[in-house]
Amino acid sequence: MWACLASGILAPMVLRFPTWILSLLLIGGLPLGIPATSAAQVIKSGPPACPGVALTFDLCPVKKGSGYDKPLMEFLIQHRIPSTFFMSGKWAAKHEEDVRHLLGIEFFEIGTHGEVHAHLPMHDAAEQRAEILLPVTMLHERYAHTATLFRPPYGEYNDVTIDVVKALGLRFIQWNIESGDPDPTLSADQILSRIEQRAKPGSIVVLHANGKGKQTRAVIEQLTTDVLPRKGLRPMTISDLLNCAPPAP
């Protein structure tokens, strides 16, 4: 799994939450106004008749570097490319100005990616709930933003994760195209070819905007100006992709 595997945080991260937080979270003591859903479907793609592709970017915490791919962000903003970002709580805590900036971009969508980027299947229900809910709570309380999209760190989950996400009323977003952009051995052409071969209507692509994808900005430029238009596809946010209606005949 490439999602954040090359972020410099390879060892399992230990969740250390105070007992009172775990107890409060376990009994649902932090209401956010998010309606509960009847099922937590793991979403890996959108409608196959939709002429769109969701470009999604994980914002995982990093040990070295700024943790923010400014050239990539500037390109996305300058060219008004709809994008969805999944930010971890630990990343957001170190990038408050960037969080506010991203939340203010009308064609961007912000979801969450766990608190400390933990391996969720290694933890019990209370710990998983804390890892998932804390960044949602932070965005709600500090930025008045209701995040409804969740992507598990490393793309890892188990039945407990699905149950917790269901109880929280979040949309569980995965992907069906791994770009491999954190891999330092892959060139921009190799990453682009990987995406081009798999891209089809309704695809969800996982990339990174935390600076660990050295080729990501070059890949996005070619993808959005050449590859997707040539295939009759256009970038969309996750929500727009999932609500997309097929083109009229």
mmCIF file of C-alpha atoms in Angstrom:
data_model
loop_
_atom_site.group_PDB
_atom_site.id
_atom_site.type_symbol
_atom_site.label_atom_id
_atom_site.label_comp_id
_atom_site.label_asym_id
_atom_site.label_seq_id
_atom_site.Cartn_x
_atom_site.Cartn_y
_atom_site.Cartn_z
ATOM 1 C CA MET A 1 0.000 0.000 0.000
ATOM 2 C CA TRP A 2 1.614 3.263 -1.139
ATOM 3 C CA ALA A 3 -0.574 5.683 0.806
ATOM 4 C CA CYS A 4 1.911 7.555 3.015
ATOM 5 C CA LEU A 5 4.214 4.530 3.217
ATOM 6 C CA ALA A 6 7.105 6.691 2.133
ATOM 7 C CA SER A 7 6.316 9.507 4.512
ATOM 8 C CA GLY A 8 9.107 8.617 6.899
ATOM 9 C CA ILE A 9 6.608 7.151 9.400
ATOM 10 C CA LEU A 10 6.927 3.462 8.746
ATOM 11 C CA ALA A 11 6.873 2.043 12.243
ATOM 12 C CA PRO A 12 3.502 1.442 13.924
ATOM 13 C CA MET A 13 2.393 4.589 15.715
ATOM 14 C CA VAL A 14 1.134 4.154 19.270
ATOM 15 C CA LEU A 15 -2.098 5.879 20.206
ATOM 16 C CA ARG A 16 -1.777 7.567 23.591
ATOM 17 C CA PHE A 17 -5.063 9.220 24.419
ATOM 18 C CA PRO A 18 -6.089 10.097 28.010
ATOM 19 C CA THR A 19 -8.627 7.686 29.464
ATOM 20 C CA TRP A 20 -11.253 10.420 29.747
ATOM 21 C CA ILE A 21 -11.014 11.139 26.021
ATOM 22 C CA LEU A 22 -11.415 7.465 25.153
ATOM 23 C CA SER A 23 -14.409 7.164 27.475
ATOM 24 C CA LEU A 24 -16.022 10.297 26.073
ATOM 25 C CA LEU A 25 -15.484 9.198 22.497
ATOM 26 C CA LEU A 26 -16.691 5.665 23.152
ATOM 27 C CA ILE A 27 -20.037 6.881 24.466
ATOM 28 C CA GLY A 28 -20.370 9.498 21.734
ATOM 29 C CA GLY A 29 -19.739 12.488 23.992
ATOM 30 C CA LEU A 30 -18.480 14.838 21.271
ATOM 31 C CA PRO A 31 -21.551 15.628 19.125
ATOM 32 C CA LEU A 32 -20.750 17.169 15.748
ATOM 33 C CA GLY A 33 -24.121 17.216 14.073
ATOM 34 C CA ILE A 34 -23.086 14.457 11.658
ATOM 35 C CA PRO A 35 -26.065 12.158 11.020
ATOM 36 C CA ALA A 36 -25.549 8.450 11.570
ATOM 37 C CA THR A 37 -25.795 6.287 8.468
ATOM 38 C CA SER A 38 -27.289 2.848 8.052
ATOM 39 C CA ALA A 39 -24.132 1.439 6.496
ATOM 40 C CA ALA A 40 -20.473 2.375 6.066
ATOM 41 C CA GLN A 41 -19.808 1.331 2.507
ATOM 42 C CA VAL A 42 -16.120 1.341 1.627
ATOM 43 C CA ILE A 43 -16.060 3.520 -1.481
ATOM 44 C CA LYS A 44 -13.310 2.812 -3.989
ATOM 45 C CA SER A 45 -14.759 4.483 -7.073
ATOM 46 C CA GLY A 46 -17.655 6.562 -8.332
ATOM 47 C CA PRO A 47 -20.393 5.858 -10.892
ATOM 48 C CA PRO A 48 -18.887 4.150 -13.950
ATOM 49 C CA ALA A 49 -21.034 6.299 -16.238
ATOM 50 C CA CYS A 50 -19.644 9.548 -14.803
ATOM 51 C CA PRO A 51 -17.024 11.241 -17.031
ATOM 52 C CA GLY A 52 -14.988 12.287 -14.010
ATOM 53 C CA VAL A 53 -11.989 11.245 -11.944
ATOM 54 C CA ALA A 54 -11.433 12.242 -8.322
ATOM 55 C CA LEU A 55 -7.912 13.485 -7.636
ATOM 56 C CA THR A 56 -7.336 12.938 -3.916
ATOM 57 C CA PHE A 57 -4.303 13.983 -1.891
ATOM 58 C CA ASP A 58 -3.303 12.647 1.514
ATOM 59 C CA LEU A 59 -1.774 15.103 3.983
ATOM 60 C CA CYS A 60 0.103 12.754 6.295
ATOM 61 C CA PRO A 61 2.483 13.929 9.030
ATOM 62 C CA VAL A 62 6.169 13.927 8.066
ATOM 63 C CA LYS A 63 9.372 13.846 10.113
ATOM 64 C CA LYS A 64 11.428 15.904 7.672
ATOM 65 C CA GLY A 65 10.561 18.717 5.325
ATOM 66 C CA SER A 66 7.781 21.281 5.394
ATOM 67 C CA GLY A 67 5.001 18.734 4.981
ATOM 68 C CA TYR A 68 3.342 20.994 2.397
ATOM 69 C CA ASP A 69 3.852 20.728 -1.371
ATOM 70 C CA LYS A 70 3.536 24.414 -2.248
ATOM 71 C CA PRO A 71 4.295 24.096 -6.003
ATOM 72 C CA LEU A 72 1.587 21.436 -6.327
ATOM 73 C CA MET A 73 -0.933 23.499 -4.381
ATOM 74 C CA GLU A 74 -0.181 26.614 -6.428
ATOM 75 C CA PHE A 75 -0.743 24.689 -9.657
ATOM 76 C CA LEU A 76 -4.050 23.244 -8.443
ATOM 77 C CA ILE A 77 -5.264 26.675 -7.336
ATOM 78 C CA GLN A 78 -4.034 28.562 -10.393
ATOM 79 C CA HIS A 79 -5.758 26.124 -12.746
ATOM 80 C CA ARG A 80 -8.829 25.677 -10.524
ATOM 81 C CA ILE A 81 -8.537 21.899 -10.410
ATOM 82 C CA PRO A 82 -11.179 20.311 -8.158
ATOM 83 C CA SER A 83 -9.369 18.219 -5.542
ATOM 84 C CA THR A 84 -10.057 16.411 -2.276
ATOM 85 C CA PHE A 85 -7.572 16.435 0.608
ATOM 86 C CA PHE A 86 -7.461 14.008 3.510
ATOM 87 C CA MET A 87 -5.549 15.619 6.373
ATOM 88 C CA SER A 88 -4.411 14.008 9.584
ATOM 89 C CA GLY A 89 -4.890 15.836 12.866
ATOM 90 C CA LYS A 90 -1.163 15.821 13.538
ATOM 91 C CA TRP A 91 -0.505 17.392 10.133
ATOM 92 C CA ALA A 92 -3.217 20.011 10.641
ATOM 93 C CA ALA A 93 -1.818 20.996 14.041
ATOM 94 C CA LYS A 94 1.450 22.010 12.375
ATOM 95 C CA HIS A 95 -0.135 23.747 9.387
ATOM 96 C CA GLU A 96 -2.889 25.956 10.765
ATOM 97 C CA GLU A 97 -2.409 28.697 8.160
ATOM 98 C CA ASP A 98 -2.445 26.131 5.351
ATOM 99 C CA VAL A 99 -5.587 24.506 6.750
ATOM 100 C CA ARG A 100 -7.407 27.844 6.715
ATOM 101 C CA HIS A 101 -6.179 28.523 3.192
ATOM 102 C CA LEU A 102 -7.303 25.144 1.850
ATOM 103 C CA LEU A 103 -10.703 25.429 3.526
ATOM 104 C CA GLY A 104 -11.207 28.737 1.735
ATOM 105 C CA ILE A 105 -10.751 27.302 -1.780
ATOM 106 C CA GLU A 106 -14.227 26.737 -3.200
ATOM 107 C CA PHE A 107 -13.194 23.892 -5.526
ATOM 108 C CA PHE A 108 -11.302 22.003 -2.810
ATOM 109 C CA GLU A 109 -12.853 19.476 -0.426
ATOM 110 C CA ILE A 110 -11.382 18.565 2.960
ATOM 111 C CA GLY A 111 -11.705 15.180 4.640
ATOM 112 C CA THR A 112 -9.763 13.543 7.461
ATOM 113 C CA HIS A 113 -7.023 10.928 7.648
ATOM 114 C CA GLY A 114 -6.799 9.959 11.310
ATOM 115 C CA GLU A 115 -5.173 11.803 14.185
ATOM 116 C CA VAL A 116 -1.585 10.465 14.271
ATOM 117 C CA HIS A 117 -1.700 8.253 11.153
ATOM 118 C CA ALA A 118 -1.939 5.024 13.121
ATOM 119 C CA HIS A 119 -2.361 1.452 11.863
ATOM 120 C CA LEU A 120 -6.039 1.156 12.785
ATOM 121 C CA PRO A 121 -6.398 -2.668 12.746
ATOM 122 C CA MET A 122 -3.836 -2.823 15.578
ATOM 123 C CA HIS A 123 -6.228 -0.962 17.915
ATOM 124 C CA ASP A 124 -9.502 -1.626 19.699
ATOM 125 C CA ALA A 125 -12.792 0.130 19.029
ATOM 126 C CA ALA A 126 -12.279 2.974 21.521
ATOM 127 C CA GLU A 127 -8.798 3.738 20.207
ATOM 128 C CA GLN A 128 -9.952 3.583 16.588
ATOM 129 C CA ARG A 129 -12.841 5.917 17.382
ATOM 130 C CA ALA A 130 -10.445 8.404 18.948
ATOM 131 C CA GLU A 131 -8.013 8.213 16.027
ATOM 132 C CA ILE A 132 -10.847 8.785 13.544
ATOM 133 C CA LEU A 133 -12.923 11.345 15.428
ATOM 134 C CA LEU A 134 -10.334 13.714 16.924
ATOM 135 C CA PRO A 135 -9.401 15.467 13.648
ATOM 136 C CA VAL A 136 -13.088 15.671 12.705
ATOM 137 C CA THR A 137 -13.754 17.362 16.050
ATOM 138 C CA MET A 138 -10.765 19.686 15.637
ATOM 139 C CA LEU A 139 -11.913 20.882 12.198
ATOM 140 C CA HIS A 140 -15.428 21.419 13.528
ATOM 141 C CA GLU A 141 -14.453 23.315 16.663
ATOM 142 C CA ARG A 142 -11.467 25.307 15.403
ATOM 143 C CA TYR A 143 -12.470 25.979 11.798
ATOM 144 C CA ALA A 144 -16.272 25.526 11.782
ATOM 145 C CA HIS A 145 -15.824 22.859 9.106
ATOM 146 C CA THR A 146 -17.880 19.669 9.127
ATOM 147 C CA ALA A 147 -15.720 16.937 7.597
ATOM 148 C CA THR A 148 -17.793 14.022 6.315
ATOM 149 C CA LEU A 149 -15.132 12.130 4.335
ATOM 150 C CA PHE A 150 -12.655 9.761 5.982
ATOM 151 C CA ARG A 151 -9.716 7.820 4.591
ATOM 152 C CA PRO A 152 -7.885 5.377 6.891
ATOM 153 C CA PRO A 153 -4.129 5.813 7.322
ATOM 154 C CA TYR A 154 -2.201 3.494 4.994
ATOM 155 C CA GLY A 155 -5.572 2.428 3.563
ATOM 156 C CA GLU A 156 -5.761 -0.135 6.390
ATOM 157 C CA TYR A 157 -8.997 -1.112 8.101
ATOM 158 C CA ASN A 158 -10.924 -4.016 9.580
ATOM 159 C CA ASP A 159 -14.538 -4.707 10.532
ATOM 160 C CA VAL A 160 -14.149 -2.594 13.670
ATOM 161 C CA THR A 161 -13.078 0.366 11.549
ATOM 162 C CA ILE A 162 -16.127 -0.016 9.324
ATOM 163 C CA ASP A 163 -18.416 -0.180 12.375
ATOM 164 C CA VAL A 164 -16.846 2.954 13.890
ATOM 165 C CA VAL A 165 -17.078 4.907 10.636
ATOM 166 C CA LYS A 166 -20.705 3.783 10.313
ATOM 167 C CA ALA A 167 -21.515 4.966 13.820
ATOM 168 C CA LEU A 168 -19.921 8.351 13.144
ATOM 169 C CA GLY A 169 -21.850 8.867 9.924
ATOM 170 C CA LEU A 170 -18.734 9.426 7.836
ATOM 171 C CA ARG A 171 -18.163 8.391 4.227
ATOM 172 C CA PHE A 172 -15.393 5.784 4.011
ATOM 173 C CA ILE A 173 -13.219 6.728 1.020
ATOM 174 C CA GLN A 174 -10.525 4.493 -0.465
ATOM 175 C CA TRP A 175 -9.322 4.465 -4.092
ATOM 176 C CA ASN A 176 -8.957 2.225 -7.128
ATOM 177 C CA ILE A 177 -5.771 3.809 -8.515
ATOM 178 C CA GLU A 178 -2.587 3.972 -6.464
ATOM 179 C CA SER A 179 -0.324 6.538 -8.075
ATOM 180 C CA GLY A 180 2.763 5.349 -6.216
ATOM 181 C CA ASP A 181 3.922 8.967 -6.020
ATOM 182 C CA PRO A 182 5.817 8.634 -2.695
ATOM 183 C CA ASP A 183 8.167 6.083 -4.302
ATOM 184 C CA PRO A 184 11.459 7.933 -4.930
ATOM 185 C CA THR A 185 12.479 5.356 -7.549
ATOM 186 C CA LEU A 186 9.561 6.185 -9.858
ATOM 187 C CA SER A 187 9.863 8.919 -12.481
ATOM 188 C CA ALA A 188 7.022 11.285 -13.356
ATOM 189 C CA ASP A 189 6.514 9.386 -16.625
ATOM 190 C CA GLN A 190 6.257 6.065 -14.792
ATOM 191 C CA ILE A 191 3.692 7.426 -12.334
ATOM 192 C CA LEU A 192 1.737 9.081 -15.110
ATOM 193 C CA SER A 193 1.709 5.870 -17.149
ATOM 194 C CA ARG A 194 0.487 3.958 -14.106
ATOM 195 C CA ILE A 195 -2.474 6.321 -13.726
ATOM 196 C CA GLU A 196 -3.225 6.603 -17.448
ATOM 197 C CA GLN A 197 -3.485 2.844 -17.885
ATOM 198 C CA ARG A 198 -6.049 2.571 -15.087
ATOM 199 C CA ALA A 199 -7.996 5.832 -15.363
ATOM 200 C CA LYS A 200 -11.616 5.385 -16.371
ATOM 201 C CA PRO A 201 -14.948 7.041 -15.576
ATOM 202 C CA GLY A 202 -15.495 7.120 -11.816
ATOM 203 C CA SER A 203 -11.886 6.456 -10.825
ATOM 204 C CA ILE A 204 -10.463 7.686 -7.517
ATOM 205 C CA VAL A 205 -6.706 8.355 -7.560
ATOM 206 C CA VAL A 206 -4.629 8.571 -4.377
ATOM 207 C CA LEU A 207 -1.681 10.979 -4.376
ATOM 208 C CA HIS A 208 0.145 13.043 -1.758
ATOM 209 C CA ALA A 209 0.428 16.758 -1.059
ATOM 210 C CA ASN A 210 2.775 16.592 1.938
ATOM 211 C CA GLY A 211 5.973 16.957 -0.071
ATOM 212 C CA LYS A 212 6.855 13.273 -0.190
ATOM 213 C CA GLY A 213 5.652 12.939 -3.772
ATOM 214 C CA LYS A 214 8.640 14.490 -5.510
ATOM 215 C CA GLN A 215 7.039 14.085 -8.940
ATOM 216 C CA THR A 216 3.446 14.822 -7.982
ATOM 217 C CA ARG A 217 3.257 18.351 -9.338
ATOM 218 C CA ALA A 218 4.688 17.317 -12.739
ATOM 219 C CA VAL A 219 2.343 14.339 -12.851
ATOM 220 C CA ILE A 220 -0.714 16.464 -12.100
ATOM 221 C CA GLU A 221 0.213 18.982 -14.785
ATOM 222 C CA GLN A 222 0.405 16.308 -17.487
ATOM 223 C CA LEU A 223 -2.581 14.439 -16.123
ATOM 224 C CA THR A 224 -4.902 17.447 -16.145
ATOM 225 C CA THR A 225 -3.702 19.113 -19.350
ATOM 226 C CA ASP A 226 -3.206 16.025 -21.511
ATOM 227 C CA VAL A 227 -4.140 12.580 -20.204
ATOM 228 C CA LEU A 228 -7.593 13.192 -18.726
ATOM 229 C CA PRO A 229 -8.844 15.472 -21.541
ATOM 230 C CA ARG A 230 -7.630 12.951 -24.106
ATOM 231 C CA LYS A 231 -9.639 10.239 -22.341
ATOM 232 C CA GLY A 232 -12.726 12.440 -22.103
ATOM 233 C CA LEU A 233 -12.428 12.750 -18.325
ATOM 234 C CA ARG A 234 -12.298 15.730 -15.982
ATOM 235 C CA PRO A 235 -11.201 16.195 -12.363
ATOM 236 C CA MET A 236 -13.890 16.250 -9.679
ATOM 237 C CA THR A 237 -14.053 16.341 -5.911
ATOM 238 C CA ILE A 238 -15.114 13.123 -4.203
ATOM 239 C CA SER A 239 -18.573 14.481 -3.399
ATOM 240 C CA ASP A 240 -19.156 15.706 -6.941
ATOM 241 C CA LEU A 241 -17.980 12.371 -8.314
ATOM 242 C CA LEU A 242 -20.299 10.372 -6.060
ATOM 243 C CA ASN A 243 -23.230 12.639 -6.936
ATOM 244 C CA CYS A 244 -22.375 12.709 -10.627
ATOM 245 C CA ALA A 245 -25.112 11.999 -13.129
ATOM 246 C CA PRO A 246 -24.235 10.363 -16.459
ATOM 247 C CA PRO A 247 -24.120 12.731 -19.447
ATOM 248 C CA ALA A 248 -27.329 13.195 -21.348
ATOM 249 C CA PRO A 249 -27.613 11.029 -24.501
#
